[in-house]
Amino acid sequence: MTNPTYDVVAIGNAIVDILSPAEDDFIAENGMTKGAMQLVFSTEEADALYAKMGPGREISGGSAANTLAGMAALGGRTAFIGQVADDQLGEVFSHDIRAAGVKFDTPVRPGQPTTARCMIFVSPDGQRTMNTFLGASHYLPAEALDKALIADAAYLYIEGYLWDPEEPRAAMRAAIDVAREAGRKIAFTASAEFVIDRHRADFHALIDGGMIDVIFANETEIVALTETADVEAAIAFLKGKVETLVVTLAEKGALAQRGDERVTVPAHPVDKVVDTTGAGDLFAAGFLYGQTNGHDLKASLTLGAACAAEIISHFGARPQVDLKALAASL
C-alpha cells in the first residue's frame, strides 16, 4: 500500500448556508423545532421561507465540506466530492472550498434543481434551526467519483446526511468499496437522528460488515443508532465492531473509545456561544487532523474541542482565526 497523497477525501452535501438571527417566537410561528434540522422539499417552499428571513449572511457549508475546510486550515491535505448546479450558488460554493485549500473537481450539473442551500435561523442563545433544500446535491452519480482520488487518501469520510437519496447513496457505497480495496480507513459521521431512523439497518450492515473504522456522533445520535438506553450502553454495543468511536458531549466535552482504551476531554472554554452551526463538523476536523498526523487520542480530542469552540464563537461554520496558531497553543 502506497503512502497517500491526501489525509482525507470526503463525500457530502455541497451547500451554501444562509444565516440570519431570529427570535424564538418567529421559529415557533413558522412551525420549526428550535435547534433541529428539517428538510425543505421544493424550490417554491425554499423561496417562500427565504423571503421571510431577515438580513442574512451567505457562507458555504455542508457538514463534510466544513470538516475539510477546518482540516485544510490546520494544514491537512483534503479533497471533496459533492454535486453543485451550474448556477450562482454553485460558483460560490466551488470558489469558497477551493479558496480554503480543498481540492474540488466534481463536474457541475446543468439544469434544475439549483445548488443546495440551508437557511439557518440563529436564536439569541446561539442555537441554530436549520431548513435545508438539498437541490443538486442529491444527484451525485457514482460516475462522478474520482476513484484514484479516493484510493489516494488515508481516510474516506462519509456524511450521513447524504445517505438519504438513492443516487449519492449508491455513489458512497461504491466509494467505500474503492477505499477498502486500497486499504484505506473509512470514517462516518452520523449527522442527525432522523437520518439514523431512516437508515439504521443500512448503517448496522456497514458496521457489522467491518466497513466503518471511525464513527462520529453526539449523545442523541449514538443512542439512536444503537437503540440503547444511554451512551455507555451504546459504547458497549459498538465496542469491537468499529476501531474508534468518538462521541461529542456538548458542554461536557467529548470521549473516544478504541478497544479497551477510553479517553475523555472537557469542553474547550469559550467566552460566548454565538452560533453552534458546524460545531460537530469542526470537532471532526481537529480529531482527524490529529489522527492523520500521528497524535494520540487525547491530543486529537483536545484539538477537536478547540476547533469546535472557535466555530461556536461566531456566525458560520468556517473558521475565522488561524487554526494552526490555535493548535500550536494547546
Coordinates of C-alpha atoms in Angstrom, one line a residue:
M1 CA 0.0 0.0 0.0
T2 CA 1.5 3.3 -1.1
N3 CA 1.6 6.4 1.2
P4 CA -1.5 8.5 0.5
T5 CA -1.3 12.0 -1.1
Y6 CA -4.3 13.2 0.8
D7 CA -5.2 12.9 4.5
V8 CA -9.0 12.8 3.9
V9 CA -11.3 12.8 0.9
A10 CA -14.9 13.4 1.9
I11 CA -18.2 12.9 0.2
G12 CA -21.1 15.1 1.3
N13 CA -23.7 17.7 0.5
A14 CA -22.4 20.8 -1.3
I15 CA -24.5 23.5 0.4
V16 CA -24.4 27.3 0.8
D17 CA -25.6 28.3 4.3
I18 CA -27.7 31.4 4.7
L19 CA -27.7 32.6 8.3
S20 CA -30.0 35.1 9.9
P21 CA -30.8 36.0 13.6
A22 CA -34.3 35.1 14.7
E23 CA -36.3 35.2 17.9
D24 CA -37.7 32.0 19.4
D25 CA -41.3 33.3 18.7
F26 CA -40.5 33.5 14.9
I27 CA -39.2 29.9 14.9
A28 CA -42.3 28.6 16.7
E29 CA -44.7 30.7 14.5
N30 CA -43.2 29.2 11.3
G31 CA -43.6 25.6 12.5
M32 CA -39.9 24.9 13.2
T33 CA -38.4 22.9 16.1
K34 CA -35.8 25.0 17.7
G35 CA -32.3 23.5 17.4
A36 CA -33.4 20.9 14.8
M37 CA -32.9 20.4 11.1
Q38 CA -35.8 19.9 8.8
L39 CA -35.8 19.3 5.0
V40 CA -37.4 21.7 2.5
F41 CA -38.7 19.6 -0.4
S42 CA -39.3 22.1 -3.2
T43 CA -37.8 25.2 -4.7
E44 CA -41.1 27.0 -4.1
E45 CA -41.1 26.2 -0.4
A46 CA -37.4 27.2 -0.1
D47 CA -38.1 30.5 -1.8
A48 CA -41.1 31.3 0.5
L49 CA -39.0 30.6 3.6
Y50 CA -36.1 32.6 2.3
A51 CA -38.4 35.6 1.7
K52 CA -39.3 35.6 5.4
M53 CA -35.6 35.7 6.5
G54 CA -34.2 38.9 7.9
P55 CA -30.8 40.2 6.7
G56 CA -28.5 37.3 6.3
R57 CA -25.0 36.1 5.5
E58 CA -24.2 33.6 2.8
I59 CA -21.4 31.2 3.8
S60 CA -20.5 28.0 2.0
G61 CA -21.3 25.0 4.2
G62 CA -22.2 21.3 4.1
S63 CA -21.2 19.1 7.0
A64 CA -18.3 17.2 5.4
A65 CA -17.2 20.3 3.4
N66 CA -16.9 22.2 6.7
T67 CA -14.8 19.4 8.2
L68 CA -12.4 19.5 5.2
A69 CA -12.2 23.3 5.4
G70 CA -11.2 23.0 9.0
M71 CA -8.6 20.4 8.3
A72 CA -7.2 22.4 5.5
A73 CA -6.9 25.4 7.8
L74 CA -4.9 23.2 10.2
G75 CA -2.6 22.2 7.3
G76 CA -4.3 19.0 6.3
R77 CA -4.4 17.7 2.7
T78 CA -8.0 17.3 1.7
A79 CA -10.3 16.7 -1.2
F80 CA -14.1 16.9 -1.6
I81 CA -16.6 15.1 -3.8
G82 CA -20.1 16.7 -4.0
Q83 CA -22.6 18.0 -6.5
V84 CA -23.4 21.6 -7.3
A85 CA -25.5 23.0 -10.1
D86 CA -24.4 25.3 -12.9
D87 CA -25.7 28.5 -11.1
Q88 CA -24.5 31.3 -8.9
L89 CA -24.6 29.4 -5.6
G90 CA -22.7 26.6 -7.3
E91 CA -20.0 29.1 -8.2
V92 CA -20.0 30.5 -4.7
F93 CA -19.5 27.0 -3.2
S94 CA -16.8 26.0 -5.6
H95 CA -14.8 29.2 -5.1
D96 CA -15.1 29.0 -1.3
I97 CA -14.0 25.4 -0.9
R98 CA -11.1 25.8 -3.3
A99 CA -10.0 29.0 -1.7
A100 CA -10.0 27.2 1.7
G101 CA -7.4 24.8 0.2
V102 CA -9.6 21.9 -0.5
K103 CA -9.3 20.1 -3.9
F104 CA -12.7 20.1 -5.6
D105 CA -13.2 18.9 -9.2
T106 CA -16.6 17.3 -9.3
P107 CA -18.3 18.3 -12.6
V108 CA -21.2 20.7 -12.2
R109 CA -24.7 19.5 -13.0
P110 CA -26.7 21.5 -15.6
G111 CA -30.3 22.5 -15.2
Q112 CA -32.7 22.1 -12.3
P113 CA -32.7 21.7 -9.3
T114 CA -30.5 24.5 -8.1
T115 CA -27.5 24.2 -5.8
A116 CA -28.4 23.2 -2.3
R117 CA -29.0 25.9 0.4
C118 CA -29.5 25.7 4.1
M119 CA -31.5 28.5 5.7
I120 CA -30.3 28.8 9.3
F121 CA -32.2 30.8 11.9
V122 CA -29.9 31.6 14.9
S123 CA -31.6 32.2 18.3
P124 CA -30.3 34.7 20.8
D125 CA -28.8 31.7 22.8
G126 CA -26.8 30.6 19.8
Q127 CA -29.0 27.6 18.9
R128 CA -29.4 27.1 15.2
T129 CA -32.6 25.9 13.5
M130 CA -31.8 24.6 10.0
N131 CA -34.1 24.3 7.0
T132 CA -32.3 22.5 4.2
F133 CA -33.1 22.4 0.5
L134 CA -30.8 19.8 -0.9
G135 CA -31.3 20.5 -4.5
A136 CA -28.5 19.4 -6.8
S137 CA -26.5 17.7 -4.0
H138 CA -28.9 14.8 -4.1
Y139 CA -28.0 14.0 -7.7
L140 CA -24.4 13.0 -7.2
P141 CA -23.9 10.0 -9.5
A142 CA -21.4 7.2 -9.0
E143 CA -19.9 8.2 -12.3
A144 CA -18.7 11.4 -10.8
L145 CA -16.4 9.6 -8.3
D146 CA -12.7 10.1 -8.8
K147 CA -11.7 6.6 -7.8
A148 CA -8.0 7.3 -8.0
L149 CA -8.5 10.2 -5.6
I150 CA -10.4 8.1 -3.1
A151 CA -7.7 5.4 -3.2
D152 CA -5.1 8.1 -2.6
A153 CA -6.4 9.3 0.7
A154 CA -5.7 7.9 4.2
Y155 CA -9.4 8.3 5.1
L156 CA -12.7 8.3 3.2
Y157 CA -15.1 10.4 5.2
I158 CA -18.8 9.8 4.7
E159 CA -21.5 12.3 5.6
G160 CA -24.7 10.6 6.9
Y161 CA -26.9 13.4 5.6
L162 CA -26.2 12.3 2.1
W163 CA -27.2 8.7 2.7
D164 CA -30.9 9.7 2.3
P165 CA -31.2 10.0 -1.6
E166 CA -30.7 6.9 -3.7
E167 CA -28.2 8.2 -6.2
P168 CA -25.5 9.5 -3.8
R169 CA -26.1 6.6 -1.5
A170 CA -25.0 4.3 -4.4
A171 CA -22.1 6.6 -5.0
M172 CA -21.0 6.3 -1.4
R173 CA -21.3 2.5 -1.4
A174 CA -19.0 2.5 -4.5
A175 CA -16.6 4.8 -2.8
I176 CA -16.4 2.6 0.3
D177 CA -15.5 -0.4 -1.9
V178 CA -12.7 1.6 -3.6
A179 CA -11.3 2.8 -0.2
R180 CA -11.5 -0.7 1.2
E181 CA -9.7 -2.2 -1.8
A182 CA -7.0 0.4 -1.4
G183 CA -6.6 -0.5 2.3
R184 CA -7.7 2.9 3.5
K185 CA -9.8 3.8 6.6
I186 CA -13.4 4.9 6.5
A187 CA -14.9 7.4 8.8
F188 CA -18.7 8.0 9.2
T189 CA -20.5 10.9 10.8
A190 CA -24.0 10.1 11.9
S191 CA -25.2 13.6 11.1
A192 CA -28.7 13.6 12.6
E193 CA -31.2 11.3 14.4
F194 CA -33.8 11.4 11.5
V195 CA -31.1 10.1 9.1
I196 CA -30.4 7.3 11.6
D197 CA -34.0 6.4 12.0
R198 CA -34.5 6.1 8.2
H199 CA -31.3 4.1 7.5
R200 CA -30.4 2.3 10.7
A201 CA -30.4 -1.1 9.0
D202 CA -28.0 0.1 6.3
F203 CA -25.7 1.6 8.9
H204 CA -25.7 -1.5 11.0
A205 CA -25.0 -3.6 7.9
L206 CA -21.9 -1.4 7.2
I207 CA -20.7 -1.6 10.8
D208 CA -21.3 -5.4 11.1
G209 CA -19.6 -5.9 7.8
G210 CA -16.4 -4.2 9.1
M211 CA -16.8 -1.3 6.6
I212 CA -16.6 1.5 9.1
D213 CA -13.4 2.3 11.1
V214 CA -14.4 5.5 12.9
I215 CA -17.8 6.8 13.9
F216 CA -18.5 10.4 14.9
A217 CA -21.8 11.0 16.8
N218 CA -23.3 13.1 19.6
E219 CA -25.1 11.7 22.6
T220 CA -28.5 11.6 20.9
E221 CA -27.2 10.1 17.7
I222 CA -25.2 7.3 19.2
V223 CA -28.2 6.2 21.4
A224 CA -30.5 6.4 18.4
L225 CA -28.0 4.4 16.2
T226 CA -27.8 1.6 18.8
E227 CA -31.3 1.8 20.2
T228 CA -29.9 1.6 23.7
A229 CA -30.7 3.4 26.9
D230 CA -27.7 5.7 27.2
V231 CA -24.2 6.5 25.9
E232 CA -22.5 3.8 28.0
A233 CA -24.8 1.1 26.6
A234 CA -24.2 2.4 23.1
I235 CA -20.5 2.2 23.5
A236 CA -20.7 -1.3 24.8
F237 CA -22.9 -2.2 21.8
L238 CA -20.4 -0.8 19.3
K239 CA -17.1 -1.7 21.1
G240 CA -15.3 -4.3 19.0
K241 CA -17.4 -3.5 15.9
V242 CA -15.6 -0.3 15.0
E243 CA -12.0 0.7 15.6
T244 CA -12.7 4.1 17.1
L245 CA -15.9 5.7 18.4
V246 CA -15.9 9.4 19.0
V247 CA -18.8 10.9 21.0
T248 CA -19.3 14.7 21.5
L249 CA -21.0 15.6 24.7
A250 CA -21.7 19.3 24.2
E251 CA -20.7 21.3 27.3
K252 CA -19.5 18.1 29.0
G253 CA -16.7 17.7 26.4
A254 CA -16.0 14.5 24.4
L255 CA -14.8 11.0 24.6
A256 CA -13.1 8.4 22.3
Q257 CA -13.3 4.7 22.7
R258 CA -10.7 2.5 20.9
G259 CA -10.8 -1.1 22.1
D260 CA -10.4 -1.0 25.9
E261 CA -8.9 2.5 25.8
R262 CA -11.2 5.3 26.9
V263 CA -10.1 8.9 26.7
T264 CA -12.2 11.9 27.7
V265 CA -11.6 15.7 27.4
P266 CA -13.5 18.7 28.8
A267 CA -15.2 21.2 26.5
H268 CA -12.8 23.9 25.4
P269 CA -13.6 27.3 27.1
V270 CA -15.4 29.9 25.0
D271 CA -16.4 33.4 26.1
K272 CA -19.8 33.4 24.5
V273 CA -21.7 30.9 22.3
V274 CA -22.9 32.8 19.3
D275 CA -23.8 30.1 16.8
T276 CA -23.5 26.3 17.2
T277 CA -23.6 25.7 13.4
G278 CA -20.7 23.4 12.4
A279 CA -19.5 22.5 16.0
G280 CA -19.5 18.8 15.3
D281 CA -18.0 19.3 11.8
L282 CA -15.0 21.2 13.2
F283 CA -14.6 18.8 16.0
A284 CA -14.2 16.1 13.4
A285 CA -11.7 18.3 11.6
G286 CA -9.5 18.6 14.6
F287 CA -9.7 15.0 15.5
L288 CA -9.0 13.7 12.0
Y289 CA -6.1 16.1 11.6
G290 CA -4.7 14.8 14.8
Q291 CA -5.1 11.2 13.8
T292 CA -3.6 11.7 10.3
N293 CA -0.6 13.5 11.9
G294 CA 0.4 10.9 14.4
H295 CA -1.3 12.4 17.5
D296 CA -2.8 10.2 20.2
L297 CA -6.4 10.1 21.1
K298 CA -6.2 12.7 23.9
A299 CA -4.4 15.2 21.7
S300 CA -6.8 14.6 18.8
L301 CA -9.8 15.1 21.0
T302 CA -8.3 18.2 22.6
L303 CA -7.7 19.7 19.2
G304 CA -11.2 18.8 18.1
A305 CA -12.7 20.5 21.1
A306 CA -10.6 23.6 20.5
C307 CA -11.7 23.8 16.9
A308 CA -15.4 23.4 17.9
A309 CA -15.1 26.2 20.4
E310 CA -13.7 28.5 17.8
I311 CA -16.6 27.8 15.5
I312 CA -19.4 28.4 18.1
S313 CA -17.9 31.8 19.0
H314 CA -19.0 33.4 15.7
F315 CA -21.6 33.0 12.9
G316 CA -20.9 30.4 10.3
A317 CA -19.2 27.0 10.1
R318 CA -15.9 28.0 8.6
P319 CA -13.0 29.1 10.9
Q320 CA -12.2 32.8 11.3
V321 CA -9.0 32.5 13.2
D322 CA -5.6 30.9 12.4
L323 CA -6.3 27.3 13.4
K324 CA -2.6 26.4 13.0
A325 CA -1.8 29.0 15.7
L326 CA -4.7 27.7 17.8
A327 CA -3.3 24.2 17.6
A328 CA 0.2 25.3 18.5
S329 CA -1.2 27.0 21.6
L330 CA -2.7 23.8 23.1

